[in-house]
Short mmCIF file of C-alpha atoms and ligand atoms in Angstrom, two decimals:
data_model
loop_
_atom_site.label_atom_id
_atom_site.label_comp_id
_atom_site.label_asym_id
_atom_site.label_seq_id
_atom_site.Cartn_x
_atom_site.Cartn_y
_atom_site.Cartn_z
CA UNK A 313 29.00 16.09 -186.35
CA UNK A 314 29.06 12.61 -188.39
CA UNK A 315 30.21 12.43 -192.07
CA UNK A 316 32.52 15.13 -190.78
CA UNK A 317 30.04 18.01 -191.58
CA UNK A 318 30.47 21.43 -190.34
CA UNK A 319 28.96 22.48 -187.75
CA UNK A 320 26.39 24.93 -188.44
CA UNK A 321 27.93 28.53 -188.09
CA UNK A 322 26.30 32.16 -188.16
CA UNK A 323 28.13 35.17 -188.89
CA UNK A 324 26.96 38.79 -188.23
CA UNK A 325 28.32 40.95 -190.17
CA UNK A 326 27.63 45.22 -189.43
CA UNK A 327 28.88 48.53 -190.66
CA UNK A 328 28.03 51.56 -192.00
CA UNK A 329 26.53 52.58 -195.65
CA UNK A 330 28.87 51.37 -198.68
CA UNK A 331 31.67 49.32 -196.56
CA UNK A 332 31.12 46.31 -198.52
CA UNK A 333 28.57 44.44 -196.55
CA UNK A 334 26.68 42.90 -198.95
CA UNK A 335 29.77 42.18 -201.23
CA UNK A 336 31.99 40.73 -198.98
CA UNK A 337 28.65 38.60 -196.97
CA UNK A 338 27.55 37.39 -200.35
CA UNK A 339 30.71 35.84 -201.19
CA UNK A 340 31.85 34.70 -198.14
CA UNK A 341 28.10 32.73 -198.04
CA UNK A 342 28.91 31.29 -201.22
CA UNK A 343 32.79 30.43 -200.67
CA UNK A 344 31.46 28.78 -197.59
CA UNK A 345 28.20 26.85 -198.47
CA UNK A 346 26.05 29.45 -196.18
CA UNK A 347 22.68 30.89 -196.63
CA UNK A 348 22.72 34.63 -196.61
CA UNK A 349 20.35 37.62 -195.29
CA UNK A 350 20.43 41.34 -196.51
CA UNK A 351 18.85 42.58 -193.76
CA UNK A 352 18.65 46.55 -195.13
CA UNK A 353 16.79 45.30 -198.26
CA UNK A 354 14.00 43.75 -196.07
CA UNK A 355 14.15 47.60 -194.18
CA UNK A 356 14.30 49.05 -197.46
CA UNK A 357 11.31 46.48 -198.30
CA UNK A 358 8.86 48.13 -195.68
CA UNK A 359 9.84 51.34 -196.83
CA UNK A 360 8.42 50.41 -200.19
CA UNK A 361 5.57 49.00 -199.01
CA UNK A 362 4.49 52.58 -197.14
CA UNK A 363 5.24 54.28 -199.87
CA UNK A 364 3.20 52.46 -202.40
CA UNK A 365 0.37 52.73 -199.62
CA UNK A 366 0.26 56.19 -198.86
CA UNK A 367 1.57 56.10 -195.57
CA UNK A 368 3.21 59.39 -194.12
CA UNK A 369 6.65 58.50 -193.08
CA UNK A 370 6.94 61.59 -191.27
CA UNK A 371 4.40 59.88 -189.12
CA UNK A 372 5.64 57.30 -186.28
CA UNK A 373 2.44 56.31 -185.29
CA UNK A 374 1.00 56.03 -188.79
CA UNK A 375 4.17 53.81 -189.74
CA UNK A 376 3.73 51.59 -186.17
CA UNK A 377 -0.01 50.78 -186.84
CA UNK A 378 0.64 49.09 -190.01
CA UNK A 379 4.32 47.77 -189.70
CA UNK A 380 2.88 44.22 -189.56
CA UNK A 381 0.83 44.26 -192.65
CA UNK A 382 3.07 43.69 -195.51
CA UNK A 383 4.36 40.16 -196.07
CA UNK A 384 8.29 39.77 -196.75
CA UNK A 385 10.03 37.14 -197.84
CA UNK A 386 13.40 36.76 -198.24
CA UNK A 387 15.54 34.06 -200.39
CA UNK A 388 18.52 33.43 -198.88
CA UNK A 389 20.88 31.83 -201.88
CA UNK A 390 23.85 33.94 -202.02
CA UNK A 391 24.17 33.46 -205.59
CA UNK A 392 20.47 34.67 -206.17
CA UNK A 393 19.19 36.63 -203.10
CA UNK A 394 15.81 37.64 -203.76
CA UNK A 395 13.17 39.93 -201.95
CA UNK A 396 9.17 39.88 -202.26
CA UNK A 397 6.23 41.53 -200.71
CA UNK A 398 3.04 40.40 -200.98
CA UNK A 399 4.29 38.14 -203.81
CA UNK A 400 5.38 41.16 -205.78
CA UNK A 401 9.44 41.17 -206.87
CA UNK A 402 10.94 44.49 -205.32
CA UNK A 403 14.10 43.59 -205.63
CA UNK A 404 15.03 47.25 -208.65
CA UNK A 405 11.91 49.24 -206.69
CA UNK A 406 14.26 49.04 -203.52
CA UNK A 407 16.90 50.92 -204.49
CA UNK A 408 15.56 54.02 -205.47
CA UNK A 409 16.39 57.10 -204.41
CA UNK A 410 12.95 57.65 -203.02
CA UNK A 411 13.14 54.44 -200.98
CA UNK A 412 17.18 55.23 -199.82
CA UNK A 413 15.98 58.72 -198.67
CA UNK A 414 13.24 57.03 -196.68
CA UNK A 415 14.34 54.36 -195.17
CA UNK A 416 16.48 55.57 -192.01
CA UNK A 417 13.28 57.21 -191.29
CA UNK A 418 10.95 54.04 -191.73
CA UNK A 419 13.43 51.59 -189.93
CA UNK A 420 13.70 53.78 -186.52
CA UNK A 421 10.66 53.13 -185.89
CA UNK A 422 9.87 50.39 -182.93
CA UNK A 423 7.14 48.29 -184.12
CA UNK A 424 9.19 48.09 -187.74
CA UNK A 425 12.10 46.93 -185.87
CA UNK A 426 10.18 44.20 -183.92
CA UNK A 427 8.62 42.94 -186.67
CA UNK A 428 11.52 43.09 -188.74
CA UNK A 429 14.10 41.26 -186.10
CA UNK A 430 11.68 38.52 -185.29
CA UNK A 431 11.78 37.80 -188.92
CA UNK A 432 15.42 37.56 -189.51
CA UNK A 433 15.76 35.37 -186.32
CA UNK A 434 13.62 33.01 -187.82
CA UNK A 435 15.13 32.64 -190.76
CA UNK A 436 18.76 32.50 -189.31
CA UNK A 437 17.05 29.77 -186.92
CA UNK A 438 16.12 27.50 -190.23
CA UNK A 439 19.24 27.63 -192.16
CA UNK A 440 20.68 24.75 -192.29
CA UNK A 441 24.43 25.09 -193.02
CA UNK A 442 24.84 28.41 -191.13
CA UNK A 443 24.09 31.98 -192.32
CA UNK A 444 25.96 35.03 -193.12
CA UNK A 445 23.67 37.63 -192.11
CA UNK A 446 24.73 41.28 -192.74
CA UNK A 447 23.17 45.09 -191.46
CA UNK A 448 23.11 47.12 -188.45
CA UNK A 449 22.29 45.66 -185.55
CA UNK A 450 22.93 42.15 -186.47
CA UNK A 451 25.79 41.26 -183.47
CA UNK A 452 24.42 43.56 -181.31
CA UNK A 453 20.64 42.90 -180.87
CA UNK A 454 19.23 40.17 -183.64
CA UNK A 455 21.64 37.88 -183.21
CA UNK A 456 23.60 38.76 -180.36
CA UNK A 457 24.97 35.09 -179.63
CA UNK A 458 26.55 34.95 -183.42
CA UNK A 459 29.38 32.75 -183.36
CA UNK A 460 31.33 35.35 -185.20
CA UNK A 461 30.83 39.28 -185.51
CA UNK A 462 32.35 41.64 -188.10
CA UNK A 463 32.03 45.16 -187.57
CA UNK A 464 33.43 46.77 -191.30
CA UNK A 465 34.09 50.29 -191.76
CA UNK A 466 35.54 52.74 -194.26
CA UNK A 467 36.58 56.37 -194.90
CA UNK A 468 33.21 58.06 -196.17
CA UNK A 469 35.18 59.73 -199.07
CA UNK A 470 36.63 55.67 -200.06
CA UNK A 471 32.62 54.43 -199.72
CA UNK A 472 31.41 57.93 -201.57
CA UNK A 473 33.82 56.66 -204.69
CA UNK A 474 32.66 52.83 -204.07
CA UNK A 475 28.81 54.40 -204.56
CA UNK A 476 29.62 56.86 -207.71
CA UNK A 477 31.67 54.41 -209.60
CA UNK A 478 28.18 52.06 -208.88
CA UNK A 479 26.09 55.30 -209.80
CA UNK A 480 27.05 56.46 -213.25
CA UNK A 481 27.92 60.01 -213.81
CA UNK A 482 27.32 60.65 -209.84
CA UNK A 483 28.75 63.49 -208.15
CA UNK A 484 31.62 62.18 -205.59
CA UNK A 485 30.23 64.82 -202.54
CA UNK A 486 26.79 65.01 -202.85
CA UNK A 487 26.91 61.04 -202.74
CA UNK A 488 29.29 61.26 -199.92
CA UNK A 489 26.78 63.63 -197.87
CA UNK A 490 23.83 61.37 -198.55
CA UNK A 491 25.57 58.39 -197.01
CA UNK A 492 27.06 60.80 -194.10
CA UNK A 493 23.57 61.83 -193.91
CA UNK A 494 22.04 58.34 -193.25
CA UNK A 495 24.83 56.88 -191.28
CA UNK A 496 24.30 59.56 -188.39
CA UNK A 497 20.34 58.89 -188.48
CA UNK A 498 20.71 55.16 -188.51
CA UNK A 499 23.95 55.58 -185.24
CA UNK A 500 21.49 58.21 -183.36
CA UNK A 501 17.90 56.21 -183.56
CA UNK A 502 17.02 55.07 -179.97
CA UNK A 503 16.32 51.99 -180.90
CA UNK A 504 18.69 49.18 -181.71
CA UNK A 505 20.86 51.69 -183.78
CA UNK A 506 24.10 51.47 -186.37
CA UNK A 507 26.88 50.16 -183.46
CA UNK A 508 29.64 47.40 -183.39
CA UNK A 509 28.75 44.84 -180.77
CA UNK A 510 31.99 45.00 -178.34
CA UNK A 511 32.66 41.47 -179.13
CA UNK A 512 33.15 42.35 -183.34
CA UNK A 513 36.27 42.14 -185.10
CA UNK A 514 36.51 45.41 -186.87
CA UNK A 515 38.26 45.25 -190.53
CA UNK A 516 38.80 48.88 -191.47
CA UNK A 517 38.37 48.08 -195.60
CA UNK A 518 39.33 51.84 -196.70
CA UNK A 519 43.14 50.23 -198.24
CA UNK A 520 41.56 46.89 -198.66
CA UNK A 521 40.27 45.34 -202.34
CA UNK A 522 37.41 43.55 -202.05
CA UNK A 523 39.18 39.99 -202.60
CA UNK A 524 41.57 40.94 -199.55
CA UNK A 525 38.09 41.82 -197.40
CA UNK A 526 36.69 38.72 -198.82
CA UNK A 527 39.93 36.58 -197.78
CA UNK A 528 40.16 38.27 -194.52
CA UNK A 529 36.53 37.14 -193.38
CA UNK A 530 36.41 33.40 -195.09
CA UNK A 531 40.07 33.30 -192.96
CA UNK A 532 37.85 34.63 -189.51
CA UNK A 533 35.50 31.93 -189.89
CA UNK A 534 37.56 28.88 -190.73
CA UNK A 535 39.42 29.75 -187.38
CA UNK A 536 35.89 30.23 -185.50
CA UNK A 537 34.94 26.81 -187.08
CA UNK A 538 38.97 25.22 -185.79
CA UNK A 539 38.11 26.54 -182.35
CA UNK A 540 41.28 29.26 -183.11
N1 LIG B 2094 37.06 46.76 -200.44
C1 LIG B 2094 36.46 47.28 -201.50
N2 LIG B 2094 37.17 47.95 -202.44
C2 LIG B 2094 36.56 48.52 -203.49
N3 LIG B 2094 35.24 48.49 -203.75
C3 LIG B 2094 34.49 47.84 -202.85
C4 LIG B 2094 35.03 47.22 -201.68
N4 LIG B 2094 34.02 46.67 -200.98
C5 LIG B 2094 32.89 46.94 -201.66
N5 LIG B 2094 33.17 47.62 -202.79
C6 LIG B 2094 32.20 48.17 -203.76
O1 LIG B 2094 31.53 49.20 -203.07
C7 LIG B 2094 30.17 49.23 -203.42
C8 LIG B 2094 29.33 49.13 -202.15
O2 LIG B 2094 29.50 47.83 -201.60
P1 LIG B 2094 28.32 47.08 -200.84
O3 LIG B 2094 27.03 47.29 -201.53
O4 LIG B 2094 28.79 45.69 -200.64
O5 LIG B 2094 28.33 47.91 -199.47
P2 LIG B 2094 27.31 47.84 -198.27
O6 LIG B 2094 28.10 48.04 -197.04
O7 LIG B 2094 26.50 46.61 -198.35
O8 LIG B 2094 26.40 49.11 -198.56
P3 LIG B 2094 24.91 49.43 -198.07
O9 LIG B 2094 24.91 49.32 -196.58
O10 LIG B 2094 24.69 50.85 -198.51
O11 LIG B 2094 24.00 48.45 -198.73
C9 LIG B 2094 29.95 48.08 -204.39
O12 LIG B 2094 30.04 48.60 -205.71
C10 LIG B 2094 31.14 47.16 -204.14
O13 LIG B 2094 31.52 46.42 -205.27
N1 LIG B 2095 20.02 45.68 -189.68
C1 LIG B 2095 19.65 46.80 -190.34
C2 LIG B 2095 19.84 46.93 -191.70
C3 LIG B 2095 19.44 48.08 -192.34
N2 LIG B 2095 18.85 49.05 -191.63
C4 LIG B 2095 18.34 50.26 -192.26
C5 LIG B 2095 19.29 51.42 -192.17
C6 LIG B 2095 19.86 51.55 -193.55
O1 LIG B 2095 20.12 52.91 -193.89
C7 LIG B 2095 18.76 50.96 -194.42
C8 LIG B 2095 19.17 50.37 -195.73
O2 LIG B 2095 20.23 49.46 -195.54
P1 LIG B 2095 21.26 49.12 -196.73
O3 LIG B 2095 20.48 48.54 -197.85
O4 LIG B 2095 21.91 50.41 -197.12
O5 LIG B 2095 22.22 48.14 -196.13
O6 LIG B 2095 18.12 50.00 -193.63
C9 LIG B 2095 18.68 48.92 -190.27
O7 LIG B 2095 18.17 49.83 -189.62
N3 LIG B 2095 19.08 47.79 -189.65
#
């Protein structure tokens, strides 16, 4: 590229609940100049939206005939990643506990997951400096040709104590269950489920501070980017 610019780069990164996905993408992003995607708030986003409209989630069909009614945009600054639908901020309605227990349920769904993808390849498509773009199924079905795939894990009792110490006053187990719970539902839907894309470099982050995680993925992508 002239003016010796970087090459745009995009970076998938995957894992199960509480491994530090949306830490570690969020400051890679900004360490690197990159956009950045939360893919499971725009899941968790949908979720909302059938919620606050009535709509059974116990009910495929119900959930498919209206997965492409609600509008969702996503802002992509890693230093202020935002969330909408239908112009409304959802950004503190996501995270309930009503939407969390919902949303495994809401996001197997087909239709929600076609919507959803085509969305999130379209804004990976328009960022300009590259995109660090974190979830599920982000190097194995959205964006399968990623230059650079990170599959992170960790024990579920080191991600249970991650969650409580986030969660004041919440009990260690019963948070441990819950994200047990919604790991096997999201690694047993049929379609595009929780899976590292055989191509990922896995970074177990049980041992690992954050700063080391962070360190160990800016160092992955500067080599990507040197042809390493
Ligand atoms: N390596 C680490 N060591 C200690 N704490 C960490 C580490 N990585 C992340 N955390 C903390 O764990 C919590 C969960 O991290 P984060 O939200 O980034 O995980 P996640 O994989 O995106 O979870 P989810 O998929 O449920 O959204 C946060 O409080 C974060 O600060
Ligand atoms: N690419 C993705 C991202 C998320 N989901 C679903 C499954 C998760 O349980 C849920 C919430 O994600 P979180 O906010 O915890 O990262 O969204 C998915 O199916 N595919």
């Amino acid at each position: 590229m002239e003016n010796g610019a970087a090459q745009p780069v995009i970076v998938a990164i995957d894992g199960p609940s509480g491994t530090g996905k949306s830490s570690t993408s969020k400051a890679v992003a900004a360490q690197l100049g990159l956009s950045y995607l939360d893919t499971g708030a725009q899941y968790r986003a949908i979720t909302w939206w059938m919620v606050t409209n009535g709509i059974d989630i116990e009910d495929p069909t119900a959930i498919a005939a209206v997965a492409g009614k609600a509008e969702i945009i996503s802002g992509t600054d890693p230093a202020d990643p935002t969330i909408t639908v239908d112009g409304v901020d959802v950004a503190g309605p996501i995270r309930t506990q009503e939407v969390t227990s919902k949303v495994s349920a809401v996001s197997a769904v087909p239709e929600v997951r076609a919507r959803i993808t085509e969305l999130q390849r379209s804004i990976a498509a328009s960022a300009e400096r590259g995109i660090v773009v974190e979830g599920r199924d982000i190097g194995t079905t959205v964006l399968p040709d990623a230059d650079l795939k990170i599959f992170l894990t960790a024990s579920p009792e080191a991600r249970a104590a991650r969650r409580s110490g986030e969660l004041k006053g919440a009990d260690v187990n019963a948070t441990r269950e819950a994200l047990v719970k919604r790991d096997a539902a999201d690694s047993s839907r049929k379609t595009s489920p929780l899976a590292k894309a055989g191509d990922a470099v896995e970074v177990d982050t049980t041992e690992l501070s954050l700063t080391q995680v962070i360190e160990c993925v800016v160092t992955l992508v500067e080599e990507k980017r040197a042809g390493k």
